[in-house]
PDB file of C-alpha atoms in Angstrom:
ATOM      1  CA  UNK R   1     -25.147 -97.780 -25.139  1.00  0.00           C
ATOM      2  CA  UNK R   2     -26.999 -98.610 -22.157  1.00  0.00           C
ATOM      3  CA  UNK R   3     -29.002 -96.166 -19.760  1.00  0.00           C
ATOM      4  CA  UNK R   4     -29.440 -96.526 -16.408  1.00  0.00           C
ATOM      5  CA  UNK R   5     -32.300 -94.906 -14.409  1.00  0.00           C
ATOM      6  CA  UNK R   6     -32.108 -94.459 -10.430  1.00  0.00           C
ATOM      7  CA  UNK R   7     -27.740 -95.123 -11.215  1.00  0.00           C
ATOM      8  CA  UNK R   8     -26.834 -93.959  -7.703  1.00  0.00           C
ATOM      9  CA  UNK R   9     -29.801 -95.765  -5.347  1.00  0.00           C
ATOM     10  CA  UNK R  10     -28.219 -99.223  -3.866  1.00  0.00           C
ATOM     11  CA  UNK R  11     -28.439-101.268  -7.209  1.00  0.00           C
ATOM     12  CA  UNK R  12     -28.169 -98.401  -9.893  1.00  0.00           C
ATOM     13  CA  UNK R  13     -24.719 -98.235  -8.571  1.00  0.00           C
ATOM     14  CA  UNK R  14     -23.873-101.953  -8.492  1.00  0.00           C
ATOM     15  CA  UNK R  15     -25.190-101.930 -11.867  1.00  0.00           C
ATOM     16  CA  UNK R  16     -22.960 -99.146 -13.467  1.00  0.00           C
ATOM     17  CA  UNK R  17     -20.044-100.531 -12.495  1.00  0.00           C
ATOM     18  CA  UNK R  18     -20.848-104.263 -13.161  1.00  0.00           C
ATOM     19  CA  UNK R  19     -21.782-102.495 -16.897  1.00  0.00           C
ATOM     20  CA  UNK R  20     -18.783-100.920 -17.478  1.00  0.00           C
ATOM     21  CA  UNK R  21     -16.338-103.515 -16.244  1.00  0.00           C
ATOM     22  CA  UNK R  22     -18.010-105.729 -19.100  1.00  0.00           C
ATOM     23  CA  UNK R  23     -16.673-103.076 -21.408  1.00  0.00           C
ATOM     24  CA  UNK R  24     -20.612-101.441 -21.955  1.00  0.00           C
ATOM     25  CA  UNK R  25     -21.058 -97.670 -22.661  1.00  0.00           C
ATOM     26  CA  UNK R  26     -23.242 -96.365 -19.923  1.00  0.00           C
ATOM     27  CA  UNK R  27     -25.156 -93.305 -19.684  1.00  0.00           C
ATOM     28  CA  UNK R  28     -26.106 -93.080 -15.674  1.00  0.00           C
ATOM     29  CA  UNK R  29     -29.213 -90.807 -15.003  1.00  0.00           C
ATOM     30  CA  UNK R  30     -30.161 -89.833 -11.670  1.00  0.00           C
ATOM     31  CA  UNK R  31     -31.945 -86.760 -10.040  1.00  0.00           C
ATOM     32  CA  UNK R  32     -28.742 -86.491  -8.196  1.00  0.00           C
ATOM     33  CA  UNK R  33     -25.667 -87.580 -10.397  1.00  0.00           C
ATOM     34  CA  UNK R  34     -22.463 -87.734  -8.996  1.00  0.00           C
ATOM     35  CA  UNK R  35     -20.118 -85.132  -9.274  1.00  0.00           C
ATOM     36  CA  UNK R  36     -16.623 -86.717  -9.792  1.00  0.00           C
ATOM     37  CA  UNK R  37     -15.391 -88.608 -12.801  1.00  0.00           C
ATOM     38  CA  UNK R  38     -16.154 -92.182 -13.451  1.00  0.00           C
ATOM     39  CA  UNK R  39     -14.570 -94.500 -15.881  1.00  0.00           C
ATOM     40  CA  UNK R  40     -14.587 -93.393 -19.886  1.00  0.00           C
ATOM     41  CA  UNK R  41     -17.176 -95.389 -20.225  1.00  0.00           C
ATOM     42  CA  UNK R  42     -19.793 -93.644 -17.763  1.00  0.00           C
ATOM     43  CA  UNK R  43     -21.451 -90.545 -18.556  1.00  0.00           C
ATOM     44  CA  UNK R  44     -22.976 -89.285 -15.601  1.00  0.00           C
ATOM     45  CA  UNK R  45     -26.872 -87.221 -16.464  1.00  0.00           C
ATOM     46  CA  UNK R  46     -28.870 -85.641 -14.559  1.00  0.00           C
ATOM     47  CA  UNK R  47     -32.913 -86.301 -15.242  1.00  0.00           C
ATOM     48  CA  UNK R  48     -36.314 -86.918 -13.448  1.00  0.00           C
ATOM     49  CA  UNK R  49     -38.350 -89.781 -14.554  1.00  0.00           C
ATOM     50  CA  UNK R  50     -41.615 -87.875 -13.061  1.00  0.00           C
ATOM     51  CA  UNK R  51     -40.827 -85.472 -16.178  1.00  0.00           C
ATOM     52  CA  UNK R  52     -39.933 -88.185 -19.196  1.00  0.00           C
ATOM     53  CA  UNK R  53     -39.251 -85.317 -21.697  1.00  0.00           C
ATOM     54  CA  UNK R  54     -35.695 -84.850 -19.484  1.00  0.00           C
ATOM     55  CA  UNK R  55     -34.839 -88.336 -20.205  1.00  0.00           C
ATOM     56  CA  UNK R  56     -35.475 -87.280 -24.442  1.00  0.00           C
ATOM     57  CA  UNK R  57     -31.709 -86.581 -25.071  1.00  0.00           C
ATOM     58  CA  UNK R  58     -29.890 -89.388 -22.564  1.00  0.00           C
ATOM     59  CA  UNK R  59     -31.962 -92.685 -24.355  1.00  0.00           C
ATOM     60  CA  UNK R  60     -31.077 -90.894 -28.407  1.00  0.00           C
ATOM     61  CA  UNK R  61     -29.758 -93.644 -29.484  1.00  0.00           C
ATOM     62  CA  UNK R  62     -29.280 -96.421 -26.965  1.00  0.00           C
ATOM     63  CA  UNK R  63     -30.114 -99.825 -27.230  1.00  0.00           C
ATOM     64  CA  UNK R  64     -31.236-100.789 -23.740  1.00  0.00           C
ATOM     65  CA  UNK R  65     -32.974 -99.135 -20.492  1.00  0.00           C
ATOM     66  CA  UNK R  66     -32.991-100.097 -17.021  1.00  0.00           C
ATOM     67  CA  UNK R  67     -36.112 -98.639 -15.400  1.00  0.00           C
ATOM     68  CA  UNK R  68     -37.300 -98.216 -11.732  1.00  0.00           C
ATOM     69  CA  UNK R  69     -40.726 -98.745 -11.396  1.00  0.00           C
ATOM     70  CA  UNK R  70     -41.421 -95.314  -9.723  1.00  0.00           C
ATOM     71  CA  UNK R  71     -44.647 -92.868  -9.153  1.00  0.00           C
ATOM     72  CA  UNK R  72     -43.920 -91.561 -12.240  1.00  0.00           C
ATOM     73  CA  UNK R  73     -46.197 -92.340 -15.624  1.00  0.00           C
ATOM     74  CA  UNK R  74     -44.766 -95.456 -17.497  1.00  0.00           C
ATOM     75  CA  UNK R  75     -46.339 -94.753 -20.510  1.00  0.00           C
ATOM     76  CA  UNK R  76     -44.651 -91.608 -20.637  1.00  0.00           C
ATOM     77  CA  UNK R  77     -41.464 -93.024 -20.337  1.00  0.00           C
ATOM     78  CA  UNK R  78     -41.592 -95.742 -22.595  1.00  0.00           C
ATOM     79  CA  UNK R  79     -42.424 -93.976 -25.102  1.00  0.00           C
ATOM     80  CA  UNK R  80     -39.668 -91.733 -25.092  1.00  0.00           C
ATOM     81  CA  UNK R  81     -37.660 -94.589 -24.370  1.00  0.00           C
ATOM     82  CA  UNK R  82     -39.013 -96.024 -28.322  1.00  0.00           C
ATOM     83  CA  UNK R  83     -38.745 -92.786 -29.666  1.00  0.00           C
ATOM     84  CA  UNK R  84     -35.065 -92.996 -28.963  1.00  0.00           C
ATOM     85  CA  UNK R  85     -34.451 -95.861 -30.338  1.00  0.00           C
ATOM     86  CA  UNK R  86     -34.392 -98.253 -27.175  1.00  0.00           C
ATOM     87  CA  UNK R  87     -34.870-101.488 -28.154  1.00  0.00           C
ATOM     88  CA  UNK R  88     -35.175-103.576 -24.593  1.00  0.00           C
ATOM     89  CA  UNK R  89     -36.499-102.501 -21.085  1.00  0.00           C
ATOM     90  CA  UNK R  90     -35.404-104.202 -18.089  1.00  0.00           C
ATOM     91  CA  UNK R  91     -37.544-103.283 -15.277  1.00  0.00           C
ATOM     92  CA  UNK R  92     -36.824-103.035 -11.327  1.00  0.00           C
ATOM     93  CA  UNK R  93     -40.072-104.037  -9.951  1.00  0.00           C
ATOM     94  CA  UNK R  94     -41.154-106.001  -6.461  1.00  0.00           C
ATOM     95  CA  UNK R  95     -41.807-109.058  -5.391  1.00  0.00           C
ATOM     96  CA  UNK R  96     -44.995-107.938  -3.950  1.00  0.00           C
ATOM     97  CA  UNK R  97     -46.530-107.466  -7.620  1.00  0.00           C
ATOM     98  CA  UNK R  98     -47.051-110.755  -7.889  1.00  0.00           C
ATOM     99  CA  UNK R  99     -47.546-112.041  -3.874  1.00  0.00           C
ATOM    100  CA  UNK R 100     -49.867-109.764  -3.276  1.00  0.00           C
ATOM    101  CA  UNK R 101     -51.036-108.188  -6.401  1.00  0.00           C
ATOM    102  CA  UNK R 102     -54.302-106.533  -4.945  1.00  0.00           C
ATOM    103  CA  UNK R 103     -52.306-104.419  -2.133  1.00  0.00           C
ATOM    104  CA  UNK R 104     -52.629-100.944  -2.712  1.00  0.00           C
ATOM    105  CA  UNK R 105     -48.584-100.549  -2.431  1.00  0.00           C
ATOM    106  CA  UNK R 106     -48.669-103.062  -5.118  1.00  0.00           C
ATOM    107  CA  UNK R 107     -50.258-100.673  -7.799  1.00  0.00           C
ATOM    108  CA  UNK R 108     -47.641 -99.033  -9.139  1.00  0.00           C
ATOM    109  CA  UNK R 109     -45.353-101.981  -9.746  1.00  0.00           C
ATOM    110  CA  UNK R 110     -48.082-103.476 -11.564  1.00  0.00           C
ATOM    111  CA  UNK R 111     -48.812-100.600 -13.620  1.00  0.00           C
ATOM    112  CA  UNK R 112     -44.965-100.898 -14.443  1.00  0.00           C
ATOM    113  CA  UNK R 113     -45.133-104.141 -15.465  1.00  0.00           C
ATOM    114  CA  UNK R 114     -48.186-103.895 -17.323  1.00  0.00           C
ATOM    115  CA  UNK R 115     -47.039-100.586 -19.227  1.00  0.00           C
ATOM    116  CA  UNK R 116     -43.583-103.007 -20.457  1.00  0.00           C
ATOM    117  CA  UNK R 117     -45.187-105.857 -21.628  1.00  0.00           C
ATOM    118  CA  UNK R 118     -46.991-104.028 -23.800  1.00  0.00           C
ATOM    119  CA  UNK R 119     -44.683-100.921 -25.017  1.00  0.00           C
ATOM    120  CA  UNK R 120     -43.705-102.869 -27.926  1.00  0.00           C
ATOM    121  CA  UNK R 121     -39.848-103.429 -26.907  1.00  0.00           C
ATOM    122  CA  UNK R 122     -38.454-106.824 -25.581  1.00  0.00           C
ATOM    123  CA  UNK R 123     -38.847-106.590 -21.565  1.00  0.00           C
ATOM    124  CA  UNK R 124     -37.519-108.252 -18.558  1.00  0.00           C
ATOM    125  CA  UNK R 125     -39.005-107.914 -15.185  1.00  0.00           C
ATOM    126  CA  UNK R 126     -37.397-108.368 -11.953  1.00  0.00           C
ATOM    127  CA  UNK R 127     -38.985-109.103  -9.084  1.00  0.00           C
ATOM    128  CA  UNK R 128     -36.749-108.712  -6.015  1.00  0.00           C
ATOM    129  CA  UNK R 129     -37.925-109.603  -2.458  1.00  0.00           C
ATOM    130  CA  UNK R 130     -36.763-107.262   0.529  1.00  0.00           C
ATOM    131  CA  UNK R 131     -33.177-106.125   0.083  1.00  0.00           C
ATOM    132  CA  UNK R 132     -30.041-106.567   2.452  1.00  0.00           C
ATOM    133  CA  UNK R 133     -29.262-102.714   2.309  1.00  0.00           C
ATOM    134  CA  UNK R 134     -32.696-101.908   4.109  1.00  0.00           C
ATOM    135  CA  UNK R 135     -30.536-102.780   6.878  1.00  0.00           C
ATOM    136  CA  UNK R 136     -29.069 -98.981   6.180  1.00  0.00           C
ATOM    137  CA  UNK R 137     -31.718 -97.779   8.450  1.00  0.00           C
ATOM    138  CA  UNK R 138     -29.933 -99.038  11.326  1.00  0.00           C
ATOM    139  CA  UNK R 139     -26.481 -97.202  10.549  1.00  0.00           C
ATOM    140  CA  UNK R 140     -26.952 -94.002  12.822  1.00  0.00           C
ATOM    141  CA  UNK R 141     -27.975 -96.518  15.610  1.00  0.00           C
ATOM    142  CA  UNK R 142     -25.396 -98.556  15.219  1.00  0.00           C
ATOM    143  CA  UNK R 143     -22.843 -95.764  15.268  1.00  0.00           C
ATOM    144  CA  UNK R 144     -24.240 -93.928  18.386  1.00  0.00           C
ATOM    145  CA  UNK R 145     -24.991 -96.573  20.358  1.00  0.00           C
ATOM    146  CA  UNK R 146     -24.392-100.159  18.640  1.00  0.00           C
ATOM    147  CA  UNK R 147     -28.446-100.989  18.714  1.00  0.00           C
ATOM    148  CA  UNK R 148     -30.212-102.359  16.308  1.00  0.00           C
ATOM    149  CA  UNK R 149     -34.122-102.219  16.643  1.00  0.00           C
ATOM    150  CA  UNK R 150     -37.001-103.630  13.876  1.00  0.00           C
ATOM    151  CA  UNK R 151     -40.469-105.253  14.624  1.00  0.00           C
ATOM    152  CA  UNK R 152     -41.025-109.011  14.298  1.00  0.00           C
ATOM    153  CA  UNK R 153     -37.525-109.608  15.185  1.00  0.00           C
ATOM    154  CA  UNK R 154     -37.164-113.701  14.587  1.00  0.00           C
ATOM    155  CA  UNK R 155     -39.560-113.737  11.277  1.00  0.00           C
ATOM    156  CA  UNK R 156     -37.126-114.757   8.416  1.00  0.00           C
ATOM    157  CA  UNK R 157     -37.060-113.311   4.763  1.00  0.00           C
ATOM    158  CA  UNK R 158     -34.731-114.374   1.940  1.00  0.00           C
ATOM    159  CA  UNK R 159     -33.391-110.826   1.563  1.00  0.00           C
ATOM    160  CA  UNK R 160     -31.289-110.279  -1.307  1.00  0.00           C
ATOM    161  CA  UNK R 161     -28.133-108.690  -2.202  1.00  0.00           C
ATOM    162  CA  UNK R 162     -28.584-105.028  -4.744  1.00  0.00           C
ATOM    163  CA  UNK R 163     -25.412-106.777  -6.213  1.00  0.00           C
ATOM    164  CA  UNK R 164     -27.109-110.126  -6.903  1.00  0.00           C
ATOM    165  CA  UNK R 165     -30.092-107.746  -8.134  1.00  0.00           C
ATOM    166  CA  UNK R 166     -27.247-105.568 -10.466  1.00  0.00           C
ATOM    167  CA  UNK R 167     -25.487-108.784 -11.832  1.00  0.00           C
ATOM    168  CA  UNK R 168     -29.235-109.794 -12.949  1.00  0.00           C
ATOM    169  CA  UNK R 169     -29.833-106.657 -14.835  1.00  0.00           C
ATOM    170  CA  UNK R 170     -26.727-106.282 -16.247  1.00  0.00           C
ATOM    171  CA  UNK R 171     -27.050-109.681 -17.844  1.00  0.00           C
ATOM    172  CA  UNK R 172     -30.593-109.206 -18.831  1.00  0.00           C
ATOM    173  CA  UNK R 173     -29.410-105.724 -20.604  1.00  0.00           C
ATOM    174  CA  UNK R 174     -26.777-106.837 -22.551  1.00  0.00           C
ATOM    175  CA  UNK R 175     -28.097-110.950 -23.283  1.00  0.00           C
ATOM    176  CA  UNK R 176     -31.394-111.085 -25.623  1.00  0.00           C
ATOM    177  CA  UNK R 177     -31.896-114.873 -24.028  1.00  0.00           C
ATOM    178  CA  UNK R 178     -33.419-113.159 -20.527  1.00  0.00           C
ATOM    179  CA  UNK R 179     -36.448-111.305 -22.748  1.00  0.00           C
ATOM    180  CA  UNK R 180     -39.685-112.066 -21.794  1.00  0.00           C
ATOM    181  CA  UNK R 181     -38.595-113.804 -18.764  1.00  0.00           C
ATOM    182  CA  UNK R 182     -39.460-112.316 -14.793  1.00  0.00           C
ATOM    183  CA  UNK R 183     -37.275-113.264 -12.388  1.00  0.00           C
ATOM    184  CA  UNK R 184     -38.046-113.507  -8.905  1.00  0.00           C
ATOM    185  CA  UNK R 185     -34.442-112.575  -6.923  1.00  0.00           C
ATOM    186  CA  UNK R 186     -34.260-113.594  -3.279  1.00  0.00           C
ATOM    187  CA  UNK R 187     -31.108-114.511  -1.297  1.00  0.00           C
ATOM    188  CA  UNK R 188     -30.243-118.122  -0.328  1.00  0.00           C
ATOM    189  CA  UNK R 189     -31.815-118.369   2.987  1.00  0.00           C
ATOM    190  CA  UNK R 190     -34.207-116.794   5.066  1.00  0.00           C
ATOM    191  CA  UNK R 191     -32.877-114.423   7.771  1.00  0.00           C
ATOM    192  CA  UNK R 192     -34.679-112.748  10.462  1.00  0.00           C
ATOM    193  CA  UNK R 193     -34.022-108.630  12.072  1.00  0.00           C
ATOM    194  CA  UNK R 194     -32.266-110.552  14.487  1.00  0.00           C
ATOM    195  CA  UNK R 195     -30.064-112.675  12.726  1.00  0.00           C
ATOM    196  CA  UNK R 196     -28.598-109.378  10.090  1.00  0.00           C
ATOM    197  CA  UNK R 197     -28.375-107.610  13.643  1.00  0.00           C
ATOM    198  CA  UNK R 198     -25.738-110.513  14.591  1.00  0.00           C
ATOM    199  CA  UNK R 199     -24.344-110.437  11.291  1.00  0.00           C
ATOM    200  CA  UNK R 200     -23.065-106.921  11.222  1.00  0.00           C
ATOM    201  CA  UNK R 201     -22.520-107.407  15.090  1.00  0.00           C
ATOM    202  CA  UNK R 202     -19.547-110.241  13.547  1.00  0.00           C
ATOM    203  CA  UNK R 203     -18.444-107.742  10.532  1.00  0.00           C
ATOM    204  CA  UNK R 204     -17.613-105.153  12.847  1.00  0.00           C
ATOM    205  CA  UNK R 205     -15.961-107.462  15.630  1.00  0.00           C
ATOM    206  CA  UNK R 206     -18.124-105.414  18.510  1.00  0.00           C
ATOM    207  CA  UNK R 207     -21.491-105.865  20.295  1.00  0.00           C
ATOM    208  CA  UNK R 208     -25.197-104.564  18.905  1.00  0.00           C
ATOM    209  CA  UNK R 209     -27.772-104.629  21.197  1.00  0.00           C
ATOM    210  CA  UNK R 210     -30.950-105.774  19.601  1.00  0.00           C
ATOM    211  CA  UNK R 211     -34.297-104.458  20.281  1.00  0.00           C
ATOM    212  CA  UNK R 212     -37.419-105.910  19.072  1.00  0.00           C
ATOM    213  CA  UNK R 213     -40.106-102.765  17.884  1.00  0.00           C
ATOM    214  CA  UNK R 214     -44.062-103.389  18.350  1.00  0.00           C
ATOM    215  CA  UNK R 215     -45.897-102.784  15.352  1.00  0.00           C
ATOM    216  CA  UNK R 216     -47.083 -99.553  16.171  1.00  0.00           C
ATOM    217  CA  UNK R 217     -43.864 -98.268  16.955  1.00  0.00           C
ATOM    218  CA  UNK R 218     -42.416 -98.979  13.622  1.00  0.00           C
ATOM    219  CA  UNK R 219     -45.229 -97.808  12.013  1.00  0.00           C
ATOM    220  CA  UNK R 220     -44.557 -94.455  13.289  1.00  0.00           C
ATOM    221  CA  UNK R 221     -40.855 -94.349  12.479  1.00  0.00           C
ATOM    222  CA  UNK R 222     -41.206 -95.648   8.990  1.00  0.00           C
ATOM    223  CA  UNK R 223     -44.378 -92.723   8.522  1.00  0.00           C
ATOM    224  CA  UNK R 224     -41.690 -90.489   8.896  1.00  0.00           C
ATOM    225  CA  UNK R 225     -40.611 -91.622   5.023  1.00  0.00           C
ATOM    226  CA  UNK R 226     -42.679 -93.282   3.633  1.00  0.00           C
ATOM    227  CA  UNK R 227     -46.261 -92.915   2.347  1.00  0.00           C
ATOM    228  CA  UNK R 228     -48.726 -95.146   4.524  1.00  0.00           C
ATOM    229  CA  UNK R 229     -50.013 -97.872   1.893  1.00  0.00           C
ATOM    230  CA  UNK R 230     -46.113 -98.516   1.492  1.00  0.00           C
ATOM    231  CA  UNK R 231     -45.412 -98.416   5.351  1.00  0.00           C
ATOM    232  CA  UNK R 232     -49.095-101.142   5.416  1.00  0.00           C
ATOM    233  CA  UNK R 233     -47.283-103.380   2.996  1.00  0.00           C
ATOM    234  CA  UNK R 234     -43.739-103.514   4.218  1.00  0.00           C
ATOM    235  CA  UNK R 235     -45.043-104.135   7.580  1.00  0.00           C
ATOM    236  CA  UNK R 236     -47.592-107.202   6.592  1.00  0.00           C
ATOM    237  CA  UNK R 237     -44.556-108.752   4.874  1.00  0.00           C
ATOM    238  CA  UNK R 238     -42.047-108.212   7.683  1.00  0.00           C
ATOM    239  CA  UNK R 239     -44.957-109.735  10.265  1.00  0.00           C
ATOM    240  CA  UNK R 240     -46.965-112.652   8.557  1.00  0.00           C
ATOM    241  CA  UNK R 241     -45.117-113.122   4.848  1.00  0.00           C
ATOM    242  CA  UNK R 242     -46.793-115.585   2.645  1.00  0.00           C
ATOM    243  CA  UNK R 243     -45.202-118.705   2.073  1.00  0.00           C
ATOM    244  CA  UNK R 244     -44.301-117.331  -1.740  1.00  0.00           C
ATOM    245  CA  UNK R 245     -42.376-114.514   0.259  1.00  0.00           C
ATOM    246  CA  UNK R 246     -40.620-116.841   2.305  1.00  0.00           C
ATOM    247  CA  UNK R 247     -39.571-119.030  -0.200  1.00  0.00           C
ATOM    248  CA  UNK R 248     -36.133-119.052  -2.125  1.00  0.00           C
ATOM    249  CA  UNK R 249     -35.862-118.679  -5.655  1.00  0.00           C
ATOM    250  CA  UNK R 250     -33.266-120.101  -7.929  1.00  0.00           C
ATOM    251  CA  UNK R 251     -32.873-117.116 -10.332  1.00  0.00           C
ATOM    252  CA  UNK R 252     -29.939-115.293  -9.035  1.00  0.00           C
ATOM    253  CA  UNK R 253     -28.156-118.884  -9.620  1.00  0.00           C
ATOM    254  CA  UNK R 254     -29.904-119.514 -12.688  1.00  0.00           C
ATOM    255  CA  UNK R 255     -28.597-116.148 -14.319  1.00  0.00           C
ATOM    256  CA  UNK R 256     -25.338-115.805 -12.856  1.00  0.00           C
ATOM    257  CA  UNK R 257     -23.875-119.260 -12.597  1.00  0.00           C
ATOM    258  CA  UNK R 258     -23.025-119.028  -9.053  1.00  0.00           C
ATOM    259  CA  UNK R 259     -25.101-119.212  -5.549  1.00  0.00           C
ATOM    260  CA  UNK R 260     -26.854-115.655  -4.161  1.00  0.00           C
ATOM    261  CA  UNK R 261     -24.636-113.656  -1.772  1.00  0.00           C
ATOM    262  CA  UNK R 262     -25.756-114.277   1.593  1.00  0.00           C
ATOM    263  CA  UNK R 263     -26.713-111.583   4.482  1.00  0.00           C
ATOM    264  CA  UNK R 264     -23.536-111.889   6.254  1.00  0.00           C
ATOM    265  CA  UNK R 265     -21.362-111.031   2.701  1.00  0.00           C
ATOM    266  CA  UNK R 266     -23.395-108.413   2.219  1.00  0.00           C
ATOM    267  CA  UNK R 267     -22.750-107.091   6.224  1.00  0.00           C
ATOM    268  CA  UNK R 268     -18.535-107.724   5.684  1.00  0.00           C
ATOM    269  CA  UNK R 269     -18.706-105.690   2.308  1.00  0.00           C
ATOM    270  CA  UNK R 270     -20.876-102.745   4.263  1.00  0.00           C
ATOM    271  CA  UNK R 271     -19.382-103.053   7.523  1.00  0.00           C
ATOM    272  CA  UNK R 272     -17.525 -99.989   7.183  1.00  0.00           C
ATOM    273  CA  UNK R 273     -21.277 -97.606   6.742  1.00  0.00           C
ATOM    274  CA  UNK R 274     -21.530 -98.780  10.464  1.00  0.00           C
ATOM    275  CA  UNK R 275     -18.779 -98.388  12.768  1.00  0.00           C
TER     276      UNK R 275
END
């Protein structure tokens, strides 16, 4: 049996399913679990990884754990995670813990990672770079008025797909070859706020207006969710990304045998969140 932590966030729910289509008995834990039935092989739980003891009766007796690096205690977790009898950890962390290990928004990734590689149980780490779905944050613009607006508007990333990210994982759960590895997951070519705008703009077969943000004025939007040494971060990255956070990696292919999905698959597949 396999547990998954964060099972309905973008790749917690990529991840369940690409688990149980392999035939893999999955015990899904969120804060929120969903309601309605999933396959046999899903259980759905409810749990809160800022209070480990709730995760005590969901990892009895499974084998492996996929963990969000969160601002919860690892230690805590982990070892309720060996009491129970979990024998590997794979770990959702950032690409940032290792480009820019002494940011502040860094600190809990790195605690994560520190925390696994030394609980005792066979780890993987992944290290993903900015995702495709942050490109949610534009839906209710989209919808209203078919705008698009982000800071630093031609500055390309190699975002990467939460599917690419899931098929990862679910290898590295079930496949003892991936232990001890960390993967760095990007997708297979840099793409800039403009370019995804133009992207969904051809999924949905209608025109989106793009508008480039200054600095401060997506600092203040993203302040209104996130915590200001994570709102710092994502905005040095977006702005003036190293040339490690520009680059492409070769893992997704490595792992999965096939090339990473690129921005515009990931646009077709979502296309319907936006109109």
């Amino acid at each position: 049996m396999i547990v998954v932590t964060g099972a309905t966030g973008n790749v917690g729910r990529e991840l369940v399913a690409a688990l149980a289509a392999a035939g893999e008995r999955v015990t899904a834990v969120s804060r929120t679990p969903r309601e309605e039935a999933g396959p046999g092989l899903i259980t759905w739980r409810r749990a809160d990884l800022e209070e480990p003891e709730t995760l005590e009766s969901m990892v009895s007796g499974a084998e492996s754990l996929f963990l969000l690096a969160t601002a919860a205690e690892p230690g805590d977790i982990l070892r309720v995670a060996s009491a129970g009898g979990v024998r590997r950890i794979v770990l959702l962390s950032s690409q940032a813990a290792g480009t820019r290990p002494d940011a502040p928004a860094s600190a809990h990734f790195r605690t994560f990672e520190e925390a696994a590689r030394s609980s005792g149980m066979r780890w993987t780490i992944l290290r993903p770079g900015g995702f495709d779905s942050n490109a949610l944050w534009w839906r209710e613009s989209i919808r209203r008025n078919r705008t698009a607006a982000a800071p630093s508007a031609d500055v390309g990333l190699p975002l990467v797909d939460p599917a690419d990210i899931a098929g990862v994982a679910a290898a590295a759960l079930r496949d003892g070859a991936h232990d001890g590895r960390t993967y760095h997951l990007t997708g297979p070519v840099p793409v800039s706020p403009r370019e995804q705008a133009t992207a969904i703009e051809h999924a949905l077969g209608v025109p989106i207006r793009f508008l480039e943000q200054t600095r401060e004025r997506a600092r203040e939007e993203m302040l209104r969710f996130m915590p200001p040494a994570i709102v710092e971060g994502t905005l040095a990255i977006l702005g003036t990304p190293s040339a490690a956070e520009v680059r492409v990696s070769p893992d997704v292919e490595r792992v999965l045998g096939r090339p990473a999905h690129p921005f515009a698959e990931w646009a077709r597949r979502n296309a319907p969140v936006f109109m």
